[in-house]
């Protein structure tokens, strides 16, 4: 009985069931049909076998990954068990920003068929937790009520960009004809004609048992469908032959070359393999149509059939032969993720030709996309025909279990579509499909019995579901939002307003001028990591306002764009900012929340992330993490930084960390050795903008909105470049200058453009010190006091005096000026007022007469300000 | 007739009290005028800036710098146009409290009743998320007013400032960050990345008020409004105020006040004291009221303390003054003071009672308690009390003035104080 255990605390041992069902000699792999999982403390072993839906250990204990097991194999050492799977995703695994695309609330038990080429579909067999039940719900139907909480429903397909209706065919495990990759073809063709004797025997026994189990009525219908199917297949075989011939054209060859997992396969080899394949296809189709086809058919098709059956009898002793199938599937799997990666990494190796390579990227997916579409048409035609036929059959066979029947009816078409959507067109597929259909007819009854078993099993599973609501992902009641405004925001009315809107730092420019080189470097770095599925760190430094964060965002934006177009694998971008958290350890919480929408305490979050990034369980996407203001993540033990830089080095992490800080030597200054070492030497420094660059930035932002005189622009950029090279400052000054221009424009009629005088005024406003103005506007006593301070300084020859000393001078000055001397209290009040403006630097006022006074302005400035008065 | 007169008296009384109440309210509650005086251009600049945030959804940050009492807080007048979140550096002493206050004032959805729940980290994340969700065209602009902006710069990492200014520089909810401070060097307090995000707009509120304008303000502040219930009384009152402002002594007092500081708060407290002296018996403001008010305001804070001292204590203070003169401000100890005092007693034994040393010590300790003398280094306790070094916390002039005003001060003591040698 299959059952799954989600809690990982238990130790599990994995064992192969039975002998290998096939072997790939080239890849030195042995394929198995099923695997048993025994758990400590449980007497019964769980068994998983290909075709079954399984749970795979993931980073979230309560929501393990869901997948359909396609193949199980071991390498020649026999130690490492590997499983090839088709992934399903839960809603919580879908990126948060895409969840809205569903357009409705997801069913709590809903999962989605995951379609992503870039995703690694090979997992360590020892991460399998157990079997799970998945039910396909047609898109238009509502979710069935009252079912067990353990059954997951699949309704839609998620292809990393959108939710689509899921064709039931996709739910079927892929079968041998579906896209056999050329490289592994050779051994398989050899393997096929001489099937293992034991395998043959087992397969036979499989059919036999099945036969004995099904009723007589079933048998007859089986025969009937077989008959009609074989009739149909003859015609199909012919057309398929034609198609396959056409498909072995040069461009397919090129594609295959690219797609092959081993790069050194020469074109000739590929051609040969295709031809091989072709002959094999014709051979098999011939076999199918031949009168003795029955046995060979049953051998070849049982695997698929059994996939269905395995669910029914997880412990059934008859393990069908599926050497061919598994081999194909496996290759399918590797191929699924290799093509783009190979291609792109090849392109990346020549950074000088980056542009060229990009073009290539653009081209290739179109090619690949175009071919399947045309095929899909024909495939749909075929499948619809099959469906029709099946409906007839199904009605004939059993009218009692209608729902069940419907399910079955769709199954063959599913496989059909799946295979046709693949790049290869197979001759045998059609004929085979029908045969599968027939087989399935036979297996339907046991399936219905399975249903009852499911219900019997449910109580045992309920505790697992109970844990589900206990996840920390409690829904937030409050949605962060700002109330909306009553009147719409007004659009800029004139040129100056338009210019001001464009010059605002917040407006996102079309491009980032003057940072092309940095952009390219970061782009190449991230892209290569994303494509290779590896991890890495990069440290970016530069003074504020030099476009560090903007450039990284731009890189991510363009990478996401190319990911949208399937040029590179999809990746997950998250951003944290050291300034936007209250404590360095909050970094964990934020990363976790952005990754999985979970809320956790810092310690727990750190543990979860640690597990997520170190677990061998497959990651669906590369994660690109931007850590802004890195220096604020410094802690005494530096464990936050250590972890951030350590995770990318893990083998399975697929994490790219981009860190940003201001100082170039931050790693040397504040990091201890083990942290700095993990950060690596991939560093980049953003130089402050030069005046030409600043000028270019403003010009590109203005984008032909004529609002500034050339000289004025140059003045601003030169001034800012001389001071800081901060682009924000530059933009702010320009914005202020437009305001000044607008105000003065009403008084005198100028050119309407922002001129030198306006810019000068803005610069003065922002950079000139306000001390002189403050002194000039101070009251008489305050001015006198300042003079007294200077007089006392001169007398003492020091830059510091006590209040008492200054006060004596002050009183003397009062008499000189003909004013009534002030009292000590008044004098102290005057002194404090000057201190609060920071014209004077004072000690605490409780020192009273003995508080020490220093000037915060130069004496010359004070005298200048007072003299002009 | 008597009754009639009595009613008239009461009426008059009522009117007088009413006028006093009105003026006191005006002066005490700091009722703000509609427009600040003498700050027109700055006012217009700020108004324009806020208007752009409100109308165009343009984010801005601005600092308003001006000495105390220059009208910085007057920007609060315009708060109601915005989603305003005023926080004060003196009240919200750290980012955690400030964040809660902001959240509460913005009525975000994690506010229950008047309480904000959640940890600091959650609140910060929530606020940032809320601000991030908004956009230029659809969200209502938020005005953050940070009173005592410089105090926020002392918060840990300047987290709040960074985040608010970062929002103002990115395409999120339009915000206007308004910092009010009196420190001219406030920008130097900001960390470099916080500084970079600040737009460097500063509006300086330096009043270039002339004395004539100042007098106008005084007149306006004291005048009764035209809608005062008793026009006859109000006419009389206003006439007296105009006359008062033309008076030489009053003008002298006002000028002294004006010379001291140009802000209106000190003026208000002066006028408040004057207005409070108005009573039914003299229902108009007279110059004597203002003179008395000025006397109260300008009195030295230590003068009253000195008046309450005993002769012995006063003698000790004079002794200390002499010591200060002799040793040029060097600290002294009790023993030195006592010796000085003994010398004086020996010379003038007939007029001053002879005191035992413990009594003198007691008097000295009293002065210590009044903080008229203060130990130089409070940390050293090992030294005997008699030998602990002290400083006199009084100016020369303060001592002399106190002596002049001291009731029934023995002439010997006065002479001793005036004599150059102890």
PDB file of N, CA and C in Angstrom, chain A residues 366-408:
ATOM      1  N   UNK A 366      12.742  30.651 -31.655  1.00  0.00           N
ATOM      2  CA  UNK A 366      11.670  30.776 -32.639  1.00  0.00           C
ATOM      3  C   UNK A 366      11.621  29.520 -33.497  1.00  0.00           C
ATOM      4  N   UNK A 367      12.780  29.110 -33.846  1.00  0.00           N
ATOM      5  CA  UNK A 367      12.844  27.887 -34.633  1.00  0.00           C
ATOM      6  C   UNK A 367      12.183  26.746 -33.894  1.00  0.00           C
ATOM      7  N   UNK A 368      12.621  26.597 -32.670  1.00  0.00           N
ATOM      8  CA  UNK A 368      12.109  25.455 -31.927  1.00  0.00           C
ATOM      9  C   UNK A 368      10.626  25.604 -31.677  1.00  0.00           C
ATOM     10  N   UNK A 369      10.230  26.822 -31.524  1.00  0.00           N
ATOM     11  CA  UNK A 369       8.812  27.022 -31.237  1.00  0.00           C
ATOM     12  C   UNK A 369       7.970  26.764 -32.470  1.00  0.00           C
ATOM     13  N   UNK A 370       8.553  27.098 -33.585  1.00  0.00           N
ATOM     14  CA  UNK A 370       7.757  26.991 -34.805  1.00  0.00           C
ATOM     15  C   UNK A 370       7.451  25.551 -35.144  1.00  0.00           C
ATOM     16  N   UNK A 371       8.420  24.710 -35.011  1.00  0.00           N
ATOM     17  CA  UNK A 371       8.200  23.345 -35.441  1.00  0.00           C
ATOM     18  C   UNK A 371       7.098  22.630 -34.692  1.00  0.00           C
ATOM     19  N   UNK A 372       7.133  22.678 -33.390  1.00  0.00           N
ATOM     20  CA  UNK A 372       6.099  21.904 -32.717  1.00  0.00           C
ATOM     21  C   UNK A 372       4.699  22.388 -33.050  1.00  0.00           C
ATOM     22  N   UNK A 373       4.568  23.642 -33.293  1.00  0.00           N
ATOM     23  CA  UNK A 373       3.224  24.153 -33.508  1.00  0.00           C
ATOM     24  C   UNK A 373       2.578  23.491 -34.720  1.00  0.00           C
ATOM     25  N   UNK A 374       3.360  23.426 -35.758  1.00  0.00           N
ATOM     26  CA  UNK A 374       2.812  22.825 -36.975  1.00  0.00           C
ATOM     27  C   UNK A 374       2.459  21.374 -36.715  1.00  0.00           C
ATOM     28  N   UNK A 375       3.267  20.781 -35.899  1.00  0.00           N
ATOM     29  CA  UNK A 375       3.006  19.368 -35.645  1.00  0.00           C
ATOM     30  C   UNK A 375       1.789  19.187 -34.766  1.00  0.00           C
ATOM     31  N   UNK A 376       1.642  20.120 -33.915  1.00  0.00           N
ATOM     32  CA  UNK A 376       0.538  19.972 -32.984  1.00  0.00           C
ATOM     33  C   UNK A 376      -0.784  19.860 -33.731  1.00  0.00           C
ATOM     34  N   UNK A 377      -0.870  20.583 -34.789  1.00  0.00           N
ATOM     35  CA  UNK A 377      -2.097  20.551 -35.580  1.00  0.00           C
ATOM     36  C   UNK A 377      -2.427  19.135 -36.006  1.00  0.00           C
ATOM     37  N   UNK A 378      -1.451  18.551 -36.610  1.00  0.00           N
ATOM     38  CA  UNK A 378      -1.683  17.198 -37.098  1.00  0.00           C
ATOM     39  C   UNK A 378      -1.962  16.271 -35.927  1.00  0.00           C
ATOM     40  N   UNK A 379      -1.239  16.517 -34.877  1.00  0.00           N
ATOM     41  CA  UNK A 379      -1.408  15.648 -33.721  1.00  0.00           C
ATOM     42  C   UNK A 379      -2.798  15.793 -33.143  1.00  0.00           C
ATOM     43  N   UNK A 380      -3.256  17.010 -33.150  1.00  0.00           N
ATOM     44  CA  UNK A 380      -4.594  17.222 -32.591  1.00  0.00           C
ATOM     45  C   UNK A 380      -5.643  16.519 -33.444  1.00  0.00           C
ATOM     46  N   UNK A 381      -5.393  16.585 -34.698  1.00  0.00           N
ATOM     47  CA  UNK A 381      -6.308  15.916 -35.609  1.00  0.00           C
ATOM     48  C   UNK A 381      -6.390  14.446 -35.252  1.00  0.00           C
ATOM     49  N   UNK A 382      -5.210  13.881 -35.116  1.00  0.00           N
ATOM     50  CA  UNK A 382      -5.124  12.460 -34.808  1.00  0.00           C
ATOM     51  C   UNK A 382      -5.804  12.182 -33.486  1.00  0.00           C
ATOM     52  N   UNK A 383      -5.463  12.993 -32.528  1.00  0.00           N
ATOM     53  CA  UNK A 383      -5.978  12.707 -31.189  1.00  0.00           C
ATOM     54  C   UNK A 383      -7.485  12.828 -31.135  1.00  0.00           C
ATOM     55  N   UNK A 384      -7.991  13.795 -31.867  1.00  0.00           N
ATOM     56  CA  UNK A 384      -9.443  13.946 -31.844  1.00  0.00           C
ATOM     57  C   UNK A 384     -10.112  12.714 -32.457  1.00  0.00           C
ATOM     58  N   UNK A 385      -9.475  12.209 -33.459  1.00  0.00           N
ATOM     59  CA  UNK A 385     -10.035  11.005 -34.075  1.00  0.00           C
ATOM     60  C   UNK A 385     -10.043   9.852 -33.079  1.00  0.00           C
ATOM     61  N   UNK A 386      -8.912   9.770 -32.386  1.00  0.00           N
ATOM     62  CA  UNK A 386      -8.806   8.687 -31.410  1.00  0.00           C
ATOM     63  C   UNK A 386      -9.851   8.847 -30.332  1.00  0.00           C
ATOM     64  N   UNK A 387      -9.988  10.074 -29.928  1.00  0.00           N
ATOM     65  CA  UNK A 387     -10.942  10.327 -28.857  1.00  0.00           C
ATOM     66  C   UNK A 387     -12.342   9.910 -29.256  1.00  0.00           C
ATOM     67  N   UNK A 388     -12.637  10.269 -30.459  1.00  0.00           N
ATOM     68  CA  UNK A 388     -13.961   9.912 -30.955  1.00  0.00           C
ATOM     69  C   UNK A 388     -14.161   8.408 -30.876  1.00  0.00           C
ATOM     70  N   UNK A 389     -13.167   7.743 -31.383  1.00  0.00           N
ATOM     71  CA  UNK A 389     -13.250   6.299 -31.417  1.00  0.00           C
ATOM     72  C   UNK A 389     -13.388   5.753 -30.013  1.00  0.00           C
ATOM     73  N   UNK A 390     -12.629   6.344 -29.133  1.00  0.00           N
ATOM     74  CA  UNK A 390     -12.634   5.861 -27.758  1.00  0.00           C
ATOM     75  C   UNK A 390     -13.976   6.080 -27.105  1.00  0.00           C
ATOM     76  N   UNK A 391     -14.530   7.198 -27.401  1.00  0.00           N
ATOM     77  CA  UNK A 391     -15.843   7.473 -26.823  1.00  0.00           C
ATOM     78  C   UNK A 391     -16.802   6.364 -27.190  1.00  0.00           C
ATOM     79  N   UNK A 392     -16.731   6.022 -28.415  1.00  0.00           N
ATOM     80  CA  UNK A 392     -17.592   4.929 -28.878  1.00  0.00           C
ATOM     81  C   UNK A 392     -17.295   3.687 -28.073  1.00  0.00           C
ATOM     82  N   UNK A 393     -16.020   3.427 -27.994  1.00  0.00           N
ATOM     83  CA  UNK A 393     -15.588   2.222 -27.288  1.00  0.00           C
ATOM     84  C   UNK A 393     -16.025   2.259 -25.842  1.00  0.00           C
ATOM     85  N   UNK A 394     -15.722   3.398 -25.240  1.00  0.00           N
ATOM     86  CA  UNK A 394     -15.999   3.535 -23.819  1.00  0.00           C
ATOM     87  C   UNK A 394     -17.468   3.330 -23.516  1.00  0.00           C
ATOM     88  N   UNK A 395     -18.273   3.897 -24.355  1.00  0.00           N
ATOM     89  CA  UNK A 395     -19.712   3.752 -24.133  1.00  0.00           C
ATOM     90  C   UNK A 395     -20.103   2.296 -24.224  1.00  0.00           C
ATOM     91  N   UNK A 396     -19.450   1.677 -25.174  1.00  0.00           N
ATOM     92  CA  UNK A 396     -19.780   0.290 -25.380  1.00  0.00           C
ATOM     93  C   UNK A 396     -19.366  -0.528 -24.169  1.00  0.00           C
ATOM     94  N   UNK A 397     -18.201  -0.227 -23.701  1.00  0.00           N
ATOM     95  CA  UNK A 397     -17.615  -1.081 -22.679  1.00  0.00           C
ATOM     96  C   UNK A 397     -18.343  -0.958 -21.354  1.00  0.00           C
ATOM     97  N   UNK A 398     -18.415   0.211 -20.880  1.00  0.00           N
ATOM     98  CA  UNK A 398     -18.985   0.331 -19.548  1.00  0.00           C
ATOM     99  C   UNK A 398     -19.695   1.657 -19.401  1.00  0.00           C
ATOM    100  N   UNK A 399     -20.948   1.592 -19.193  1.00  0.00           N
ATOM    101  CA  UNK A 399     -21.697   2.826 -19.021  1.00  0.00           C
ATOM    102  C   UNK A 399     -21.882   3.153 -17.551  1.00  0.00           C
ATOM    103  N   UNK A 400     -21.516   2.195 -16.761  1.00  0.00           N
ATOM    104  CA  UNK A 400     -21.772   2.399 -15.330  1.00  0.00           C
ATOM    105  C   UNK A 400     -20.848   3.453 -14.747  1.00  0.00           C
ATOM    106  N   UNK A 401     -19.586   3.319 -15.017  1.00  0.00           N
ATOM    107  CA  UNK A 401     -18.629   4.273 -14.421  1.00  0.00           C
ATOM    108  C   UNK A 401     -18.296   5.350 -15.439  1.00  0.00           C
ATOM    109  N   UNK A 402     -19.186   6.269 -15.539  1.00  0.00           N
ATOM    110  CA  UNK A 402     -19.045   7.282 -16.582  1.00  0.00           C
ATOM    111  C   UNK A 402     -17.884   8.229 -16.322  1.00  0.00           C
ATOM    112  N   UNK A 403     -17.796   8.674 -15.087  1.00  0.00           N
ATOM    113  CA  UNK A 403     -16.730   9.638 -14.756  1.00  0.00           C
ATOM    114  C   UNK A 403     -15.370   9.030 -15.004  1.00  0.00           C
ATOM    115  N   UNK A 404     -15.273   7.858 -14.577  1.00  0.00           N
ATOM    116  CA  UNK A 404     -14.043   7.120 -14.765  1.00  0.00           C
ATOM    117  C   UNK A 404     -13.715   7.013 -16.247  1.00  0.00           C
ATOM    118  N   UNK A 405     -14.751   6.750 -16.941  1.00  0.00           N
ATOM    119  CA  UNK A 405     -14.625   6.548 -18.366  1.00  0.00           C
ATOM    120  C   UNK A 405     -14.071   7.794 -19.042  1.00  0.00           C
ATOM    121  N   UNK A 406     -14.637   8.868 -18.653  1.00  0.00           N
ATOM    122  CA  UNK A 406     -14.200  10.131 -19.249  1.00  0.00           C
ATOM    123  C   UNK A 406     -12.708  10.318 -19.068  1.00  0.00           C
ATOM    124  N   UNK A 407     -12.324  10.051 -17.879  1.00  0.00           N
ATOM    125  CA  UNK A 407     -10.902  10.169 -17.582  1.00  0.00           C
ATOM    126  C   UNK A 407     -10.084   9.345 -18.552  1.00  0.00           C
ATOM    127  N   UNK A 408     -10.522   8.141 -18.687  1.00  0.00           N
ATOM    128  CA  UNK A 408      -9.765   7.222 -19.517  1.00  0.00           C
ATOM    129  C   UNK A 408      -9.741   7.681 -20.959  1.00  0.00           C
TER     130      UNK A 408
END
